[in-house]
Amino acid sequence: MRRLTCLIAIATACGTEAPPMITPPMPSATPSPSATPMPMAGFTPDAHADGMPAIWIEAAIIDGRVHAELRGAHLGPVFGLAIDLAFDPTHLALATATSTLAPLGVAEAAYVETRVDGRVRFGGARRGPAAGALIIDEPTTLARYALTASRDAETRLEVSQVVLRRPDGSFVTATRAGGALRSVQ
Amino acid sequence: MRNVALLLALVSAPASAQNLDLLHQVIDIDLTAAPVTTVHLVIDLEILGPSTTLDLLIPPGTISELLVDGVVTAARPHPQGPSLAIQVPFASEKQAGERVRVEMTSSGAISCRRAGSTECFRTAMLTVFPPAAPAAAWHALNLWWSDAFTAEVQVRVPAGQKVITGQGEPRSVTALADGTERWVFDASTAVVGLELVAGAFEKIDAPNAARASAYYLPGAVDTAKLAQAVDLAASLLPVYDRLFGAAPIDRVRLIAVPRGLPFGGIGLLGTVLFGDYVFGELDYLLVQGTAHELAHTWWGNMTGAGDSAEAGFFNESFAEYSAWRGLGELQGPAVRTGGVRMNAVWYMYRRPEDRDIAILDPAIEDSDLFVWVTYHKASVALRALETRTGTAAFDRVLKRMVQLGVSNVTSDRFITALSEESGRDLSAEAGGWLRGVGFPHLTASAEIIGSEVVVRVSNDGAQTMLLPVRLTDASGRTTEGTVDIAAGTVEARIAFTGARPVLVELDPTWTAPREIIPEVVGDVTFDGEVDALDLIEVALRHGGDLATERRKDGGYDPLYDIDGDRRIGGADLAAISLR
């Protein structure tokens, strides 16, 4: 198990979202009807509910590396969250340098990331009830990962678990959405 | 505050000359000539076994008349406590079944200061007599056992003073020709002690005709806080009535008396004396103090231990247990959890030099650990026994204890009732809590296997208990279970339906004095990993610390104090997040 919380210290956000660094979901090049069909690399997101607490994945493959973002919206006042990104370790592996954000604030919150085969759990919590909650209603990037994919893999990225807590400790259910990933190298 | 029954141990040598039962007293007290207090007592008693004396605390002033069955006699200092007590000799040895009447008049200035302590107040404007303090024994009190009596109390005071004594409103108030007033009260329910308060008290009644009032001296207290206490008492009374049996009182009377008495509060039958600081700078005592002292109506007045070594347990431990039970019913389970946890951690971590003594150790009464063990540990041990028997069965036990009445409760009867009402022999478990020292140190882990959570707990303490377990999934849905904690390592499988639990909590509502230690440091959710789920749990308790003042709830839970510095703070978050 590895924990890369130290990377959080270089997070760019102070409670606000950093500009997206990745392209919209693939495929970005729609094949011409006349062209010979080619295997297309890209990520096809599952649909996620709108207007309800939701965590979903947006991803793209750039230079052979999968850049995935965990996004959330309509989460309301968040005291703590823990999100599991799950994948098939026979096709995907977390890159050694993975950057995560500080979606609950930097000084006001603490974070931890843990990894086991095929799963990375990222989470954070405000530094005590006195720190209150941070409202996350607009679509917000919560964590950002880089993964290496094996050639010609058809696999999935999943949000396998979301734990969302209010300052009083109560739990909030959030819908989860992953997506299908196809790599061609 | 220790209740009246513990005052009975002023003379600690075993009884020899007295084996009798106080039946009824007529107490006629004149407070119109301060600093002089004049008391005329007529005491009717029944002889239970061969007796040659009636032993009494020293009355106010000088005894001017003393009659036994109409025959003049003279009191003599008690050989085992001449500075505290007197002996009233009988002309001949009395035998079981005989009735004796003792009449005594005493008069003089009372010195309420004794051995560096203020035991009463007595001025022209104010009289505060707690139950029969040695310097101001204004009524008779059996020095040898918790002996309940009925009484009539007649008090003569200057006009304009209000008198609170006896049980209930005065039977009569008569203006006398000399400008004074005579107040007459009944105490028709047998009790072991009475209070007497007189002065220019004002009164606050609970709203909506609820059954509680408070008395205070104008300017001495924050009346808003006093009103809060009155409202609370009015709300608690029906709760306690339901839990323990209806109290024979018309209403609760809270009386704020000047600070300086050697107690923060003392609870009698429906009446509570509070030091005025409870409604001032020490108002953190207000809620607990009101609930605790009112509970003494049942624990210490309607019932009590015959053995003084068990009096603390049946008075104070039960009153403290009842306080948080009642407050939980009124204000929600989190309030009860906070109060029980406060008691538990004060016992576990604030004992002097970590010394300990058993709850029912015969030496507990004189131990400097009395407070830690009797109030704080024992009240929580009762909570543990409630968990074991189930609340309904435990409530039946409580009612049985109250029905036993004054001086008839014993630990053996209590344990027998626990076993009978629960349907299992609890003598070993109850004995472990009451007669053993220490508390369980539980090392725990949990693992999800299929649709079950397997909880493993190792116990290095002498006590056994039923440990509640709560599983929570990501939607907040909970599954409750238990682990039957024995000596050594035990395992329990708790089935869940639906989503996998994301949180395992062991004894989340603090049902016992216990320390729970995860197998993996920082793994406060017991799932074998130290991760974001643990971080959230610690963050939710951030700011909790082990209080340095008794009865202050610091919100401390040692489970979340990863670095063991008695504070849940940034270092504990760092211990998880910086791994």
Short mmCIF file of N, CA, C and O in Angstrom, two decimals, chain A residues 1-6 79-83 110-114 116 119 121-130 161-169 171-174, chain B residues 472-478 500-503 505 520 525 527-543 569-571 573-579:
data_model
loop_
_atom_site.label_atom_id
_atom_site.label_comp_id
_atom_site.label_asym_id
_atom_site.label_seq_id
_atom_site.Cartn_x
_atom_site.Cartn_y
_atom_site.Cartn_z
N MET A 1 0.85 -1.19 0.00
CA MET A 1 0.00 0.00 0.00
C MET A 1 0.89 1.24 0.00
O MET A 1 1.79 1.36 0.79
N ARG A 2 0.61 2.11 -0.87
CA ARG A 2 1.38 3.35 -0.94
C ARG A 2 0.46 4.52 -0.68
O ARG A 2 -0.71 4.50 -1.05
N ARG A 3 1.01 5.49 -0.10
CA ARG A 3 0.21 6.69 0.18
C ARG A 3 0.99 7.89 -0.31
O ARG A 3 2.12 8.10 0.11
N LEU A 4 0.39 8.62 -1.17
CA LEU A 4 1.10 9.70 -1.84
C LEU A 4 0.56 11.05 -1.45
O LEU A 4 0.49 11.96 -2.26
N THR A 5 0.23 11.18 -0.24
CA THR A 5 -0.39 12.43 0.18
C THR A 5 0.55 13.61 0.02
O THR A 5 0.12 14.73 -0.15
N CYS A 6 1.84 13.32 0.08
CA CYS A 6 2.79 14.43 -0.05
C CYS A 6 2.57 15.18 -1.35
O CYS A 6 2.83 16.39 -1.43
N PHE A 79 -17.92 17.47 4.14
CA PHE A 79 -16.93 17.44 5.22
C PHE A 79 -15.80 16.48 4.86
O PHE A 79 -14.63 16.77 5.08
N GLY A 80 -16.17 15.33 4.37
CA GLY A 80 -15.17 14.34 4.02
C GLY A 80 -15.63 13.52 2.84
O GLY A 80 -16.84 13.36 2.62
N LEU A 81 -14.68 13.05 2.08
CA LEU A 81 -15.04 12.17 0.97
C LEU A 81 -13.95 11.14 0.78
O LEU A 81 -12.78 11.38 1.10
N ALA A 82 -14.35 10.03 0.27
CA ALA A 82 -13.42 8.96 -0.09
C ALA A 82 -13.95 8.34 -1.37
O ALA A 82 -15.11 7.94 -1.43
N ILE A 83 -13.11 8.31 -2.38
CA ILE A 83 -13.54 7.82 -3.69
C ILE A 83 -12.58 6.75 -4.15
O ILE A 83 -11.36 6.95 -4.13
N ALA A 110 -7.23 17.74 5.14
CA ALA A 110 -6.14 16.78 5.03
C ALA A 110 -6.56 15.71 4.03
O ALA A 110 -7.76 15.46 3.84
N TYR A 111 -5.57 15.07 3.44
CA TYR A 111 -5.87 14.11 2.37
C TYR A 111 -5.02 12.87 2.53
O TYR A 111 -3.95 12.89 3.15
N VAL A 112 -5.49 11.84 1.93
CA VAL A 112 -4.70 10.62 1.89
C VAL A 112 -5.10 9.83 0.65
O VAL A 112 -6.25 9.86 0.22
N GLU A 113 -4.10 9.18 0.09
CA GLU A 113 -4.36 8.31 -1.06
C GLU A 113 -3.74 6.97 -0.77
O GLU A 113 -2.60 6.90 -0.31
N THR A 114 -4.48 5.94 -1.00
CA THR A 114 -3.95 4.59 -0.79
C THR A 114 -4.20 3.77 -2.04
O THR A 114 -5.20 3.95 -2.74
N VAL A 116 -4.05 -0.16 -3.78
CA VAL A 116 -3.85 -1.60 -3.82
C VAL A 116 -4.01 -2.00 -5.28
O VAL A 116 -4.40 -1.18 -6.10
N ARG A 119 -6.92 -0.65 -7.56
CA ARG A 119 -7.79 0.32 -6.89
C ARG A 119 -6.93 1.41 -6.28
O ARG A 119 -5.89 1.15 -5.69
N ARG A 121 -7.66 4.68 -3.73
CA ARG A 121 -8.66 5.36 -2.90
C ARG A 121 -8.11 6.72 -2.52
O ARG A 121 -7.06 6.82 -1.88
N PHE A 122 -8.81 7.71 -2.95
CA PHE A 122 -8.41 9.07 -2.61
C PHE A 122 -9.49 9.67 -1.73
O PHE A 122 -10.69 9.46 -1.94
N GLY A 123 -9.05 10.40 -0.74
CA GLY A 123 -10.05 11.05 0.08
C GLY A 123 -9.46 12.17 0.90
O GLY A 123 -8.24 12.33 1.00
N GLY A 124 -10.32 12.93 1.44
CA GLY A 124 -9.90 14.03 2.28
C GLY A 124 -10.98 14.38 3.28
O GLY A 124 -12.11 13.89 3.20
N ALA A 125 -10.60 15.19 4.21
CA ALA A 125 -11.56 15.63 5.22
C ALA A 125 -11.18 17.01 5.69
O ALA A 125 -9.99 17.36 5.78
N ARG A 126 -12.16 17.79 6.00
CA ARG A 126 -11.93 19.09 6.61
C ARG A 126 -11.32 18.87 7.99
O ARG A 126 -11.56 17.85 8.64
N ARG A 127 -10.55 19.83 8.43
CA ARG A 127 -9.84 19.66 9.71
C ARG A 127 -10.76 19.94 10.88
O ARG A 127 -10.60 20.92 11.60
N GLY A 128 -11.71 19.09 11.05
CA GLY A 128 -12.58 19.16 12.21
C GLY A 128 -13.89 19.87 11.93
O GLY A 128 -14.00 20.67 10.99
N PRO A 129 -14.88 19.57 12.76
CA PRO A 129 -16.18 20.21 12.59
C PRO A 129 -16.09 21.73 12.60
O PRO A 129 -16.89 22.41 11.95
N ALA A 130 -15.12 22.27 13.32
CA ALA A 130 -15.00 23.72 13.37
C ALA A 130 -14.66 24.30 12.01
O ALA A 130 -14.95 25.47 11.73
N GLN A 161 -16.55 3.00 -5.38
CA GLN A 161 -17.15 3.34 -4.09
C GLN A 161 -16.99 4.84 -3.84
O GLN A 161 -15.94 5.40 -4.11
N VAL A 162 -18.02 5.43 -3.30
CA VAL A 162 -17.96 6.83 -2.88
C VAL A 162 -18.52 6.93 -1.46
O VAL A 162 -19.61 6.43 -1.18
N VAL A 163 -17.73 7.52 -0.61
CA VAL A 163 -18.22 7.82 0.75
C VAL A 163 -18.19 9.33 0.90
O VAL A 163 -17.14 9.96 0.75
N LEU A 164 -19.33 9.88 1.15
CA LEU A 164 -19.48 11.33 1.23
C LEU A 164 -20.11 11.66 2.57
O LEU A 164 -21.17 11.12 2.93
N ARG A 165 -19.46 12.53 3.35
CA ARG A 165 -19.92 12.79 4.72
C ARG A 165 -20.17 14.28 4.93
O ARG A 165 -19.46 15.14 4.40
N ARG A 166 -21.16 14.55 5.72
CA ARG A 166 -21.48 15.90 6.16
C ARG A 166 -20.75 16.20 7.47
O ARG A 166 -20.26 15.28 8.15
N PRO A 167 -20.72 17.46 7.90
CA PRO A 167 -20.02 17.78 9.17
C PRO A 167 -20.60 17.06 10.38
O PRO A 167 -19.90 16.86 11.37
N ASP A 168 -21.86 16.70 10.33
CA ASP A 168 -22.43 15.96 11.46
C ASP A 168 -22.18 14.47 11.36
O ASP A 168 -22.69 13.70 12.18
N GLY A 169 -21.40 14.07 10.38
CA GLY A 169 -21.07 12.67 10.22
C GLY A 169 -22.04 11.90 9.35
O GLY A 169 -21.79 10.73 9.05
N PHE A 171 -24.13 10.45 6.21
CA PHE A 171 -23.68 9.98 4.90
C PHE A 171 -24.62 10.52 3.81
O PHE A 171 -25.82 10.67 4.04
N VAL A 172 -24.04 10.76 2.65
CA VAL A 172 -24.84 11.20 1.51
C VAL A 172 -24.57 10.24 0.36
O VAL A 172 -23.42 9.92 0.06
N THR A 173 -25.61 9.78 -0.25
CA THR A 173 -25.46 8.88 -1.37
C THR A 173 -25.17 9.68 -2.64
O THR A 173 -25.84 10.66 -2.92
N ALA A 174 -24.18 9.24 -3.36
CA ALA A 174 -23.86 9.87 -4.64
C ALA A 174 -23.89 8.80 -5.73
O ALA A 174 -23.46 7.66 -5.50
N THR B 472 -21.94 0.48 8.84
CA THR B 472 -22.62 1.51 8.05
C THR B 472 -22.14 1.41 6.62
O THR B 472 -20.93 1.31 6.36
N ASP B 473 -23.09 1.43 5.67
CA ASP B 473 -22.67 1.44 4.27
C ASP B 473 -22.61 2.88 3.77
O ASP B 473 -22.90 3.83 4.50
N ALA B 474 -22.24 3.03 2.51
CA ALA B 474 -21.98 4.37 1.98
C ALA B 474 -23.24 5.22 1.91
O ALA B 474 -23.15 6.45 1.78
N SER B 475 -24.39 4.60 1.98
CA SER B 475 -25.62 5.39 1.97
C SER B 475 -26.03 5.79 3.38
O SER B 475 -27.00 6.52 3.55
N GLY B 476 -25.30 5.30 4.36
CA GLY B 476 -25.64 5.60 5.75
C GLY B 476 -26.51 4.55 6.39
O GLY B 476 -26.87 4.67 7.57
N ARG B 477 -26.85 3.51 5.65
CA ARG B 477 -27.68 2.46 6.24
C ARG B 477 -26.86 1.64 7.22
O ARG B 477 -25.72 1.28 6.93
N THR B 478 -27.44 1.36 8.36
CA THR B 478 -26.68 0.70 9.41
C THR B 478 -27.21 -0.70 9.70
O THR B 478 -28.39 -1.00 9.49
N ARG B 500 -21.79 -3.22 0.81
CA ARG B 500 -20.73 -3.52 1.78
C ARG B 500 -20.59 -2.37 2.76
O ARG B 500 -20.64 -1.20 2.38
N PRO B 501 -20.39 -2.69 3.99
CA PRO B 501 -20.14 -1.62 4.97
C PRO B 501 -18.85 -0.87 4.64
O PRO B 501 -17.88 -1.47 4.18
N VAL B 502 -18.87 0.41 4.87
CA VAL B 502 -17.66 1.21 4.72
C VAL B 502 -17.15 1.67 6.09
O VAL B 502 -16.08 2.28 6.18
N LEU B 503 -17.92 1.39 7.10
CA LEU B 503 -17.53 1.84 8.44
C LEU B 503 -17.94 0.79 9.46
O LEU B 503 -19.10 0.38 9.50
N GLU B 505 -17.96 0.36 13.50
CA GLU B 505 -17.79 1.05 14.77
C GLU B 505 -18.02 0.06 15.90
O GLU B 505 -19.01 -0.68 15.89
N VAL B 520 -4.16 -2.33 13.65
CA VAL B 520 -3.24 -1.51 12.87
C VAL B 520 -3.38 -0.07 13.37
O VAL B 520 -4.49 0.48 13.41
N THR B 525 -11.30 2.44 11.57
CA THR B 525 -12.48 1.75 11.02
C THR B 525 -12.28 0.24 11.00
O THR B 525 -13.17 -0.47 10.53
N ASP B 527 -10.69 -1.90 9.28
CA ASP B 527 -10.74 -2.71 8.06
C ASP B 527 -9.37 -3.14 7.58
O ASP B 527 -9.23 -3.69 6.49
N GLY B 528 -8.36 -2.89 8.38
CA GLY B 528 -7.02 -3.35 8.03
C GLY B 528 -6.22 -2.34 7.23
O GLY B 528 -5.03 -2.53 7.00
N GLU B 529 -6.86 -1.28 6.77
CA GLU B 529 -6.16 -0.25 6.01
C GLU B 529 -6.24 1.08 6.76
O GLU B 529 -7.23 1.36 7.42
N VAL B 530 -5.22 1.87 6.60
CA VAL B 530 -5.28 3.24 7.10
C VAL B 530 -5.46 4.13 5.89
O VAL B 530 -4.56 4.25 5.06
N ASP B 531 -6.63 4.67 5.76
CA ASP B 531 -6.96 5.34 4.50
C ASP B 531 -7.93 6.50 4.74
O ASP B 531 -8.10 6.96 5.88
N ALA B 532 -8.54 6.93 3.66
CA ALA B 532 -9.40 8.12 3.75
C ALA B 532 -10.58 7.91 4.69
O ALA B 532 -11.06 8.86 5.30
N LEU B 533 -11.04 6.68 4.78
CA LEU B 533 -12.17 6.43 5.69
C LEU B 533 -11.75 6.70 7.14
O LEU B 533 -12.53 7.22 7.93
N ASP B 534 -10.54 6.33 7.47
CA ASP B 534 -10.04 6.62 8.81
C ASP B 534 -9.81 8.12 9.00
O ASP B 534 -10.09 8.67 10.06
N LEU B 535 -9.30 8.73 7.95
CA LEU B 535 -9.05 10.18 8.03
C LEU B 535 -10.34 10.93 8.34
O LEU B 535 -10.36 11.84 9.19
N ILE B 536 -11.41 10.55 7.70
CA ILE B 536 -12.69 11.23 7.94
C ILE B 536 -13.14 11.02 9.38
O ILE B 536 -13.59 11.96 10.06
N GLU B 537 -13.00 9.81 9.87
CA GLU B 537 -13.44 9.53 11.24
C GLU B 537 -12.65 10.36 12.26
O GLU B 537 -13.21 10.88 13.22
N VAL B 538 -11.36 10.45 12.05
CA VAL B 538 -10.55 11.24 12.98
C VAL B 538 -10.91 12.73 12.86
O VAL B 538 -11.05 13.43 13.86
N ALA B 539 -11.10 13.17 11.61
CA ALA B 539 -11.43 14.59 11.41
C ALA B 539 -12.75 14.96 12.08
O ALA B 539 -12.90 16.07 12.59
N LEU B 540 -13.69 14.03 12.06
CA LEU B 540 -14.98 14.31 12.69
C LEU B 540 -14.83 14.54 14.20
O LEU B 540 -15.66 15.20 14.82
N ARG B 541 -13.77 13.96 14.80
CA ARG B 541 -13.54 14.13 16.25
C ARG B 541 -12.49 15.19 16.54
O ARG B 541 -12.07 15.37 17.70
N HIS B 542 -12.00 15.84 15.50
CA HIS B 542 -10.93 16.83 15.66
C HIS B 542 -11.35 17.88 16.69
O HIS B 542 -12.46 18.40 16.66
N GLY B 543 -10.45 18.20 17.59
CA GLY B 543 -10.75 19.18 18.63
C GLY B 543 -11.11 18.55 19.96
O GLY B 543 -11.15 19.23 20.98
N GLY B 569 -6.24 15.98 17.22
CA GLY B 569 -5.93 17.20 16.49
C GLY B 569 -5.15 16.93 15.23
O GLY B 569 -5.16 15.83 14.66
N GLY B 570 -4.43 17.96 14.82
CA GLY B 570 -3.71 17.89 13.56
C GLY B 570 -2.68 16.78 13.52
O GLY B 570 -2.47 16.17 12.46
N ALA B 571 -2.08 16.50 14.64
CA ALA B 571 -1.07 15.45 14.64
C ALA B 571 -1.69 14.09 14.34
O ALA B 571 -1.06 13.23 13.71
N LEU B 573 -4.43 13.66 12.47
CA LEU B 573 -4.72 13.66 11.04
C LEU B 573 -3.43 13.40 10.25
O LEU B 573 -3.41 12.63 9.29
N ALA B 574 -2.36 14.04 10.71
CA ALA B 574 -1.09 13.85 10.01
C ALA B 574 -0.61 12.41 10.11
O ALA B 574 -0.01 11.88 9.17
N ALA B 575 -0.89 11.79 11.24
CA ALA B 575 -0.44 10.40 11.41
C ALA B 575 -1.08 9.50 10.37
O ALA B 575 -0.53 8.45 10.03
N ILE B 576 -2.23 9.89 9.88
CA ILE B 576 -2.87 9.11 8.83
C ILE B 576 -2.50 9.64 7.46
O ILE B 576 -2.08 8.91 6.57
N SER B 577 -2.58 10.94 7.29
CA SER B 577 -2.47 11.48 5.94
C SER B 577 -1.05 11.55 5.44
O SER B 577 -0.84 11.60 4.25
N LEU B 578 -0.09 11.55 6.33
CA LEU B 578 1.29 11.69 5.87
C LEU B 578 2.03 10.36 5.81
O LEU B 578 3.23 10.34 5.67
N ARG B 579 1.31 9.30 5.93
CA ARG B 579 1.99 8.01 5.85
C ARG B 579 2.57 7.82 4.47
O ARG B 579 1.98 8.19 3.49
#
